[in-house]
XYZ file of C-alpha atoms in Angstrom:
608
model
C 40.765 -13.717 164.920
C 37.385 -13.557 166.249
C 38.515 -12.552 169.529
C 40.870 -9.719 168.192
C 37.781 -8.265 166.118
C 35.750 -8.264 169.214
C 38.372 -6.725 171.378
C 38.740 -3.905 168.872
C 35.018 -3.202 168.937
C 34.616 -3.255 172.703
C 37.666 -0.993 173.261
C 35.841 1.876 171.333
C 33.276 2.688 173.848
C 34.451 0.813 177.021
C 35.849 3.974 178.793
C 32.624 5.907 178.179
C 30.475 3.203 179.366
C 32.574 2.659 182.612
C 32.489 6.455 183.366
C 28.694 6.615 182.845
C 28.101 3.416 184.997
C 30.157 4.715 187.957
C 28.279 8.120 188.098
C 25.018 6.326 188.122
C 26.094 3.683 190.682
C 27.327 6.207 193.126
C 24.224 8.319 192.930
C 21.722 5.141 193.311
C 23.441 3.613 196.164
C 24.382 6.456 198.298
C 21.910 5.541 201.087
C 21.282 1.829 200.185
C 23.297 0.184 202.972
C 21.188 1.919 205.720
C 18.024 0.733 204.211
C 19.248 -2.853 203.474
C 20.595 -3.063 207.256
C 17.256 -2.166 208.445
C 15.437 -4.797 206.316
C 17.973 -7.318 207.330
C 17.334 -6.678 211.014
C 13.756 -7.145 210.428
C 14.083 -10.374 208.591
C 16.270 -11.962 211.058
C 13.988 -10.902 213.826
C 11.065 -12.644 212.199
C 13.066 -15.788 211.807
C 14.068 -15.806 215.434
C 10.572 -15.374 216.631
C 9.253 -18.089 214.356
C 11.958 -20.588 215.341
C 11.358 -19.643 219.168
C 7.684 -20.148 218.961
C 8.405 -23.616 217.390
C 10.744 -24.630 220.089
C 8.558 -23.116 222.877
C 5.837 -25.360 221.434
C 7.930 -28.549 221.769
C 8.802 -27.519 225.437
C 5.075 -26.964 226.059
C 4.215 -30.387 224.776
C 6.715 -31.847 227.053
C 4.903 -29.944 229.917
C 1.539 -31.208 228.843
C 2.700 -34.820 229.174
C 4.421 -33.920 232.429
C 1.230 -32.260 233.781
C -1.156 -35.170 232.657
C 0.961 -37.776 234.538
C 1.593 -35.677 237.643
C -2.039 -34.972 238.094
C -2.840 -38.580 237.672
C -5.165 -38.138 234.852
C -3.342 -40.907 233.055
C -0.823 -43.319 234.747
C 2.520 -44.039 232.931
C 1.621 -47.713 233.028
C -1.739 -47.286 231.305
C -0.723 -48.429 227.994
C -3.965 -47.484 225.994
C -4.490 -44.141 227.455
C -0.696 -43.405 227.243
C -0.726 -44.231 223.570
C -3.797 -42.177 222.767
C -2.176 -39.146 224.602
C 1.206 -39.457 222.814
C -0.283 -40.170 219.514
C -2.675 -37.107 219.757
C 0.339 -34.792 220.601
C 2.435 -36.220 217.913
C -0.062 -35.691 215.010
C -0.713 -32.299 216.137
C 3.069 -31.188 215.913
C 4.547 -32.178 212.663
C 7.846 -30.795 213.741
C 8.147 -33.413 216.687
C 9.890 -36.611 216.020
C 9.607 -38.403 219.324
C 7.383 -38.207 222.423
C 8.553 -40.873 224.919
C 8.748 -41.606 228.669
C 11.497 -43.362 230.402
C 10.974 -45.397 233.540
C 13.273 -45.662 236.520
C 13.489 -49.377 235.986
C 14.867 -48.973 232.535
C 11.665 -49.469 230.538
C 10.830 -46.909 227.779
C 7.730 -46.079 225.875
C 7.516 -43.670 222.945
C 5.600 -42.727 219.881
C 7.800 -41.829 216.677
C 6.944 -39.951 213.349
C 8.946 -41.864 210.801
C 10.317 -40.101 207.906
C 7.830 -41.913 205.370
C 4.889 -40.192 207.338
C 4.022 -43.140 209.360
C 3.617 -43.369 213.240
C 5.197 -46.285 215.419
C 4.718 -47.068 218.943
C 7.952 -48.276 220.481
C 8.076 -50.046 223.873
C 11.255 -51.388 225.306
C 10.849 -53.749 228.328
C 13.109 -54.643 231.424
C 15.861 -57.163 231.337
C 18.342 -58.583 233.560
C 21.798 -56.942 233.704
C 23.852 -57.920 230.437
C 20.530 -59.339 228.740
C 18.956 -57.783 225.830
C 15.878 -55.856 226.281
C 12.483 -56.955 224.625
C 11.524 -54.636 221.868
C 7.886 -54.144 220.386
C 7.079 -51.799 217.596
C 3.494 -51.196 216.341
C 3.361 -49.506 213.024
C 0.475 -47.367 211.996
C -0.689 -45.456 208.831
C -2.397 -42.266 209.212
C -5.577 -41.868 207.388
C -8.167 -38.949 207.289
C -9.204 -38.373 210.933
C -7.620 -41.649 212.502
C -4.720 -44.025 211.953
C -4.711 -47.652 210.839
C -2.827 -50.306 212.318
C -0.533 -52.068 209.853
C 2.129 -54.422 211.506
C 3.651 -55.338 214.842
C 7.358 -56.204 215.275
C 9.093 -57.881 217.999
C 12.831 -57.996 218.630
C 15.507 -57.027 221.033
C 16.889 -53.680 221.804
C 20.318 -52.789 223.062
C 18.816 -49.026 223.940
C 19.216 -48.133 227.717
C 16.955 -45.027 228.329
C 18.417 -44.246 231.708
C 21.959 -44.051 230.116
C 20.946 -41.395 227.619
C 21.752 -37.693 228.128
C 18.278 -36.601 228.082
C 17.121 -39.025 230.861
C 19.961 -38.143 233.044
C 19.630 -34.466 232.558
C 15.820 -34.527 232.971
C 15.966 -36.751 236.177
C 18.490 -34.422 238.014
C 16.880 -31.032 236.925
C 13.858 -29.420 238.381
C 13.553 -27.326 234.859
C 13.296 -28.302 231.438
C 16.584 -29.985 230.201
C 17.778 -29.434 226.816
C 20.098 -31.733 225.135
C 21.422 -32.823 221.844
C 21.607 -36.484 221.349
C 22.850 -38.747 218.387
C 21.353 -42.170 219.554
C 17.515 -42.701 219.932
C 15.568 -45.969 220.602
C 15.668 -46.492 216.794
C 19.525 -45.885 216.242
C 21.522 -43.040 215.012
C 19.013 -40.179 214.821
C 20.513 -36.781 215.759
C 18.134 -34.778 217.656
C 17.083 -31.888 219.942
C 15.529 -33.318 223.150
C 13.780 -31.581 225.913
C 13.226 -33.521 228.950
C 11.214 -33.182 232.131
C 11.231 -35.110 235.551
C 7.901 -36.491 236.451
C 7.150 -36.933 240.202
C 3.921 -38.270 241.850
C 3.725 -37.494 245.571
C 7.466 -36.888 245.756
C 8.213 -40.210 244.187
C 10.034 -40.211 240.780
C 7.880 -41.797 238.158
C 10.188 -41.339 235.347
C 11.397 -38.730 232.687
C 9.351 -37.520 229.691
C 11.110 -36.626 226.553
C 10.227 -34.535 223.389
C 12.565 -34.766 220.464
C 12.839 -32.869 217.201
C 15.282 -34.544 214.842
C 17.950 -32.153 213.494
C 16.754 -33.210 209.909
C 13.282 -32.152 210.617
C 14.459 -28.991 212.316
C 16.462 -28.215 209.283
C 13.212 -28.663 207.181
C 11.427 -26.340 209.627
C 13.996 -23.635 209.028
C 13.434 -24.163 205.286
C 9.959 -23.520 205.725
C 10.442 -20.139 207.559
C 10.190 -17.015 206.013
C 13.644 -16.631 205.036
C 14.802 -14.053 202.421
C 15.879 -15.668 199.158
C 19.404 -16.432 198.778
C 19.883 -16.185 202.620
C 20.900 -18.892 205.104
C 20.108 -19.576 208.634
C 22.043 -21.601 211.240
C 21.082 -23.008 214.485
C 24.096 -23.370 216.693
C 25.107 -24.552 219.926
C 28.200 -24.230 221.985
C 31.533 -24.118 220.152
C 29.779 -23.280 216.965
C 28.261 -26.796 216.749
C 25.656 -26.743 213.878
C 22.116 -28.103 214.979
C 20.346 -27.238 211.961
C 20.491 -25.078 208.701
C 18.058 -23.908 206.399
C 20.038 -25.120 203.425
C 22.544 -28.065 203.570
C 25.583 -27.918 201.478
C 25.621 -30.708 198.637
C 22.694 -32.410 200.649
C 25.215 -32.707 203.616
C 24.792 -30.782 207.076
C 28.247 -30.332 208.664
C 28.664 -30.793 212.203
C 30.664 -27.459 212.855
C 30.822 -24.163 210.915
C 34.260 -24.775 210.066
C 33.379 -28.252 208.368
C 31.189 -26.725 205.622
C 32.957 -27.220 202.059
C 34.601 -24.080 200.610
C 31.900 -23.954 197.851
C 29.236 -22.961 200.576
C 30.380 -19.138 200.493
C 27.617 -18.120 202.988
C 28.831 -20.912 205.567
C 32.400 -19.484 205.125
C 31.142 -15.955 205.679
C 29.230 -16.988 208.960
C 32.363 -18.838 210.193
C 34.579 -15.761 209.579
C 32.099 -13.552 211.420
C 31.771 -15.761 214.380
C 35.703 -15.932 214.606
C 35.756 -12.189 214.667
C 32.941 -11.817 217.257
C 33.505 -13.985 220.555
C 30.582 -12.432 222.128
C 27.888 -14.648 220.473
C 25.623 -11.762 219.941
C 26.511 -9.457 216.968
C 25.600 -7.917 213.603
C 28.486 -7.693 211.046
C 28.869 -6.709 207.349
C 31.438 -8.934 205.675
C 32.713 -8.849 201.967
C 32.295 -12.106 200.028
C 34.153 -12.734 196.871
C 31.233 -14.357 195.276
C 28.049 -12.772 196.716
C 29.379 -9.289 197.612
C 28.532 -7.874 200.956
C 26.927 -10.152 203.466
C 25.041 -9.256 206.544
C 25.653 -11.675 209.435
C 23.313 -11.477 212.599
C 23.785 -13.685 215.588
C 21.111 -13.719 218.463
C 20.541 -15.895 221.343
C 17.633 -18.092 221.711
C 15.916 -18.748 225.118
C 17.059 -22.377 225.164
C 20.427 -23.338 226.714
C 23.282 -21.529 224.935
C 21.747 -21.893 221.550
C 22.164 -19.164 218.953
C 20.465 -18.222 215.585
C 22.617 -16.907 213.008
C 21.335 -15.431 209.764
C 23.577 -14.702 206.657
C 21.662 -12.309 204.096
C 23.604 -11.129 201.025
C 23.136 -7.276 200.496
C 21.968 -8.318 196.791
C 18.875 -9.975 198.422
C 17.275 -6.579 199.030
C 19.260 -4.460 196.717
C 19.144 -6.781 193.713
C 16.567 -4.583 191.573
C 18.668 -1.377 192.560
C 21.912 -3.246 191.563
C 20.193 -4.583 188.316
C 18.812 -1.159 187.235
C 22.351 0.204 187.880
C 23.845 -2.628 185.601
C 21.166 -2.037 183.045
C 22.530 1.395 182.257
C 26.002 -0.197 181.457
C 24.185 -2.646 179.269
C 22.524 -0.043 177.306
C 25.534 1.777 176.659
C 27.556 -1.082 175.569
C 24.687 -2.737 173.536
C 26.000 -1.650 170.167
C 29.486 -2.893 171.017
C 28.086 -6.391 172.112
C 26.112 -6.614 168.790
C 29.228 -5.780 166.890
C 31.345 -8.417 168.965
C 28.685 -11.029 168.358
C 28.636 -10.597 164.590
C 32.481 -10.830 164.586
C 32.537 -13.997 166.590
C 29.686 -15.551 164.386
C 31.871 -14.507 161.331
C 35.004 -16.014 162.773
C 33.102 -19.043 164.057
C 31.305 -19.819 160.667
C 34.636 -19.163 158.502
C 37.298 -20.611 160.759
C 36.674 -22.128 164.075
C 33.871 -24.600 163.181
C 35.622 -25.776 159.805
C 38.819 -26.264 161.800
C 36.972 -28.060 164.699
C 35.425 -30.478 162.034
C 38.597 -31.174 160.413
C 40.317 -32.078 163.735
C 37.460 -34.486 164.546
C 38.029 -36.134 160.958
C 41.773 -36.483 161.836
C 40.963 -37.983 165.181
C 38.855 -40.563 163.406
C 41.686 -41.299 161.168
C 44.032 -41.775 163.961
C 41.427 -44.153 165.594
C 41.264 -45.953 162.261
C 37.366 -45.280 162.114
C 37.856 -44.748 158.500
C 34.222 -45.606 157.504
C 32.974 -42.413 159.595
C 35.236 -39.961 157.789
C 32.868 -37.552 155.889
C 33.495 -34.509 153.517
C 32.545 -31.342 155.318
C 31.958 -28.341 152.940
C 33.156 -24.972 153.940
C 33.037 -21.474 152.410
C 36.873 -21.413 152.298
C 38.337 -23.161 149.190
C 41.440 -24.066 151.048
C 39.676 -25.806 154.071
C 37.283 -27.574 151.622
C 40.325 -29.005 149.595
C 41.851 -30.064 152.944
C 38.575 -31.821 153.702
C 38.569 -33.642 150.323
C 42.138 -34.609 150.975
C 41.262 -36.283 154.306
C 38.331 -38.262 152.719
C 40.750 -39.522 150.048
C 43.304 -40.556 152.736
C 40.631 -42.322 154.715
C 39.726 -44.292 151.493
C 43.305 -45.227 150.819
C 43.861 -46.483 154.342
C 40.641 -48.430 154.108
C 41.715 -50.060 151.000
C 45.093 -50.641 152.259
C 43.771 -52.325 155.481
C 41.845 -54.950 153.114
C 45.197 -56.203 151.996
C 47.235 -56.523 155.308
C 46.056 -57.112 158.815
C 44.794 -54.109 160.555
C 46.983 -54.853 163.391
C 49.854 -54.405 161.080
C 48.440 -51.451 159.302
C 48.003 -49.510 162.441
C 51.613 -49.655 163.752
C 52.920 -48.836 160.175
C 50.766 -45.668 159.847
C 51.529 -44.731 163.393
C 55.256 -45.095 162.697
C 55.741 -47.774 165.423
C 57.002 -50.377 162.697
C 59.751 -49.179 160.220
C 58.741 -50.735 156.598
C 62.036 -52.504 155.913
C 62.986 -56.161 155.874
C 63.472 -57.711 159.302
C 61.686 -59.652 162.023
C 62.135 -61.576 165.419
C 61.503 -64.932 166.900
C 58.188 -65.364 168.495
C 56.226 -68.186 169.762
C 53.076 -68.266 167.893
C 50.160 -70.600 166.933
C 49.568 -71.103 163.194
C 46.142 -72.162 161.711
C 45.558 -73.584 158.147
C 42.094 -74.141 156.944
C 40.847 -75.008 153.456
C 37.606 -76.533 151.466
C 38.012 -80.164 151.018
C 37.694 -81.187 147.248
C 37.861 -77.586 146.017
C 39.584 -78.344 142.975
C 36.929 -80.897 141.941
C 34.263 -78.344 142.800
C 35.933 -75.760 140.649
C 36.063 -78.184 137.550
C 32.351 -78.876 138.075
C 31.018 -75.368 138.859
C 33.544 -73.209 137.381
C 33.186 -69.535 138.098
C 30.089 -70.211 140.155
C 32.114 -71.713 142.779
C 33.416 -68.161 143.802
C 30.284 -67.386 146.203
C 30.880 -70.577 148.092
C 34.582 -69.680 148.453
C 33.813 -66.194 149.562
C 31.373 -67.451 152.288
C 33.841 -69.838 153.483
C 36.668 -67.303 153.706
C 34.256 -64.705 155.418
C 33.113 -67.016 158.142
C 36.788 -68.134 158.553
C 37.893 -64.447 159.001
C 35.094 -63.660 161.353
C 36.028 -66.585 163.628
C 39.682 -65.760 163.648
C 39.238 -62.126 164.543
C 36.619 -63.138 167.290
C 39.325 -64.988 168.976
C 42.235 -62.150 168.378
C 43.925 -63.819 165.564
C 45.705 -62.272 162.635
C 44.849 -63.352 159.133
C 48.213 -63.648 157.154
C 47.046 -64.589 153.671
C 44.871 -66.694 151.421
C 46.356 -69.485 149.562
C 43.880 -70.556 146.907
C 40.959 -71.868 148.853
C 42.948 -71.979 152.055
C 43.620 -69.387 154.789
C 46.543 -68.882 157.092
C 46.236 -67.219 160.389
C 48.296 -67.081 163.599
C 48.052 -65.885 167.132
C 50.405 -64.025 169.632
C 51.676 -61.727 166.628
C 52.079 -58.678 166.309
C 50.355 -58.519 169.650
C 50.840 -60.585 172.654
C 48.216 -63.096 173.470
C 48.953 -65.535 176.254
C 46.234 -68.004 175.353
C 47.001 -68.223 171.715
C 47.008 -71.982 171.397
C 43.444 -72.225 172.937
C 42.115 -69.277 171.078
C 43.259 -70.831 167.765
C 41.451 -74.195 168.774
C 38.388 -72.286 169.611
C 38.561 -70.481 166.227
C 38.912 -73.767 164.492
C 35.699 -75.097 166.137
C 33.893 -72.050 165.326
C 34.838 -72.355 161.710
C 33.809 -76.007 161.773
C 30.362 -75.276 163.409
C 29.761 -72.387 161.003
C 30.371 -74.592 157.904
C 28.110 -77.395 159.347
C 25.485 -74.687 159.862
C 25.392 -73.954 156.128
C 23.998 -76.309 153.435
C 26.776 -78.626 151.872
C 28.588 -77.467 148.822
C 27.924 -80.906 147.105
C 26.122 -84.169 148.589
C 29.458 -85.826 149.032
C 30.787 -82.970 150.972
C 28.435 -83.386 153.689
C 30.185 -85.219 156.337
C 33.747 -83.201 156.008
C 32.884 -79.572 155.584
C 36.524 -78.259 156.239
C 39.985 -79.377 156.965
C 42.176 -77.458 159.643
C 45.583 -77.827 160.745
C 47.119 -76.194 163.996
C 50.422 -76.000 165.365
C 52.558 -73.987 167.941
C 56.111 -73.064 168.097
C 58.919 -70.420 167.580
C 58.711 -68.739 164.200
C 60.309 -65.880 162.536
C 57.661 -63.116 162.457
C 58.095 -59.541 160.860
C 58.552 -57.815 157.496
C 59.716 -60.625 154.920
C 60.655 -59.706 151.474
C 62.797 -57.176 149.734
C 63.512 -53.381 149.853
C 60.595 -52.755 147.090
C 58.009 -55.057 148.485
C 57.452 -56.622 151.956
C 54.896 -58.748 153.622
C 54.214 -59.012 157.203
C 54.046 -62.794 157.889
C 55.492 -65.691 159.681
C 57.868 -68.393 158.384
C 59.535 -71.493 159.961
C 58.970 -75.171 160.615
C 56.020 -74.336 162.813
C 54.277 -72.929 159.870
C 55.048 -75.905 157.584
C 54.006 -78.336 160.025
C 50.601 -76.535 160.500
C 50.098 -76.527 156.777
C 50.884 -80.279 156.543
C 48.489 -81.198 159.251
C 45.660 -80.223 156.951
C 46.807 -83.387 154.877
C 46.889 -85.516 158.164
C 43.156 -84.453 158.726
C 42.265 -85.734 155.255
C 44.101 -88.957 155.735
C 42.216 -89.552 159.044
C 38.859 -88.583 158.017
C 38.424 -85.661 160.498
C 38.141 -81.986 160.183
C 40.609 -80.618 162.792
C 44.069 -81.833 163.577
C 46.385 -80.184 166.070
C 49.809 -81.166 167.072
C 51.096 -82.170 170.558
C 52.885 -78.701 171.029
C 49.599 -76.898 170.544
C 47.595 -79.371 172.966
C 50.533 -78.750 175.513
C 49.850 -74.979 175.206
C 46.120 -75.257 175.972
C 47.010 -76.199 179.601
C 44.481 -79.062 179.558
C 41.444 -76.636 178.936
C 40.546 -78.577 175.696
C 38.915 -81.855 175.240
C 40.620 -83.806 172.499
C 40.931 -87.331 171.041
C 44.303 -88.831 170.133
C 44.917 -89.836 166.484
C 48.326 -91.527 167.368
C 51.434 -90.447 165.626
C 51.748 -89.346 162.007
C 54.599 -89.111 159.839
C 54.996 -85.577 158.285
C 57.308 -84.790 155.360
C 60.394 -83.060 156.409
C 60.128 -84.541 160.112
C 62.608 -87.273 161.271
C 60.131 -88.368 164.000
C 56.482 -89.074 164.120
C 54.525 -86.303 165.271
C 51.736 -87.038 167.966
C 48.439 -85.724 166.631
C 44.935 -85.046 167.986
C 41.587 -83.962 166.849
C 38.649 -82.080 168.297
C 35.476 -84.141 167.875
C 32.081 -82.476 166.682
C 29.414 -82.762 169.345
C 26.678 -85.342 168.691
C 23.684 -83.668 167.451
């Protein structure tokens, strides 16, 4: 109803608003694409210059180290001066992750800026073929104007500098060699590495390397002056992604095609790269989510790397588009106010009351009857419906107090047909009563009721805690059974645990009378096959269990009295516990109605 009213109001002026909006939009955006293209080119050029300057600084750092070693100002084997040089350069260039030197004999030394802003000196020594190389790591913490030594670790390393791409390329090239590596001395750390050959008097001294981790390079791109809502990619050959100004879902894909579909800018860049094989291009592509997107690809003076920028048209034209849309908003303001009023009207009168009633019905379906509340509404019919649900909940709650909830629920849901009938099932039956209750009733009269209520309450709690079903109360006795109506594989053990819990709870309370101190309760437990179901007539039914197993459980209460114990269980019950219960044999007992003696057992109460 609310949607229908809203639609009628919107249709009244929708055609007029659309016409005015189109006229204004065409007038305002006649020459905007030319202006936006110029701004985009300037932005992409600025990013390219800044990134080129950063990478040139990395290359110059490698050249500084090479020159110092080449001129002999510092020898590669001079540990103290070498550490000072590497540390000074590393602290001056936050974008650099590693400054290292690989020796021809397999040794390696480097300074590493860790992600937690510490600096470590890593030295890997020589080793015989097949043996691990000794590793030394000195960890430093920067302090204002200096560094503070924290710890030295020694271990073994499998890293082989001369086998790394940066070493091989730098060794064989007279020019700076750029490479992308995944493994560095500390393990997996994808990085861009520039390496240079170091010679002294025509003899190879080693290869110097300067590395920028791809993660830090992405951080550098994020810090550049990139237009808001735009994205920058640093690509190598075959559209391999080296860095990006904004990873997708905190993950940077290895190739353009690997970015998730949710990253619409990456998908647009991939489409533009597929359409332009030259590697250097400027294109304008439509994006379903962002609208027109300017994509620019330019080469960097480092290997075959490219810088690709993706800038949505809305980044520069957002204000103009916003003003254009504002015209439409002004024209349709009256329609929207009317629609809001209609929605509120329908929500208050219909939607919200019906939703609350549905919640109440759901509570009744889950038998959370105590949570059902009357929810007043402005409509009399829905108000009466709410009252009816409250009365239904009270009725079901009262009904559940006279029958086990496990029986009430299937009856209400229609899973059990309310007619006489049953089925044979293996169950465990428990009877528990108060010893000497008749005598107590004669002595106390009506004042005995609190004691009886307390006993029945704690008995029901113990039975329900073990998944049992309370069948009925017989005077001061309670009958319960397990494995019906729901299946319970450990029904015998659960019944015995419930009996022990009842006994312990009774002993935790003051005795009903001085001579009722030693024996507080008498319980009989038996297992076997019984008829379980709706027993009675067509007018009145009772969901219960009948059979010899029930009779024997009831008579074992008397056996408990004869033996002066509180719990007696039959051999059938003990067998069903699968040896998980500690019992004491009471021998065999003659039970009325049984031709042969029945072996019986008890569960002794632990000594205090």
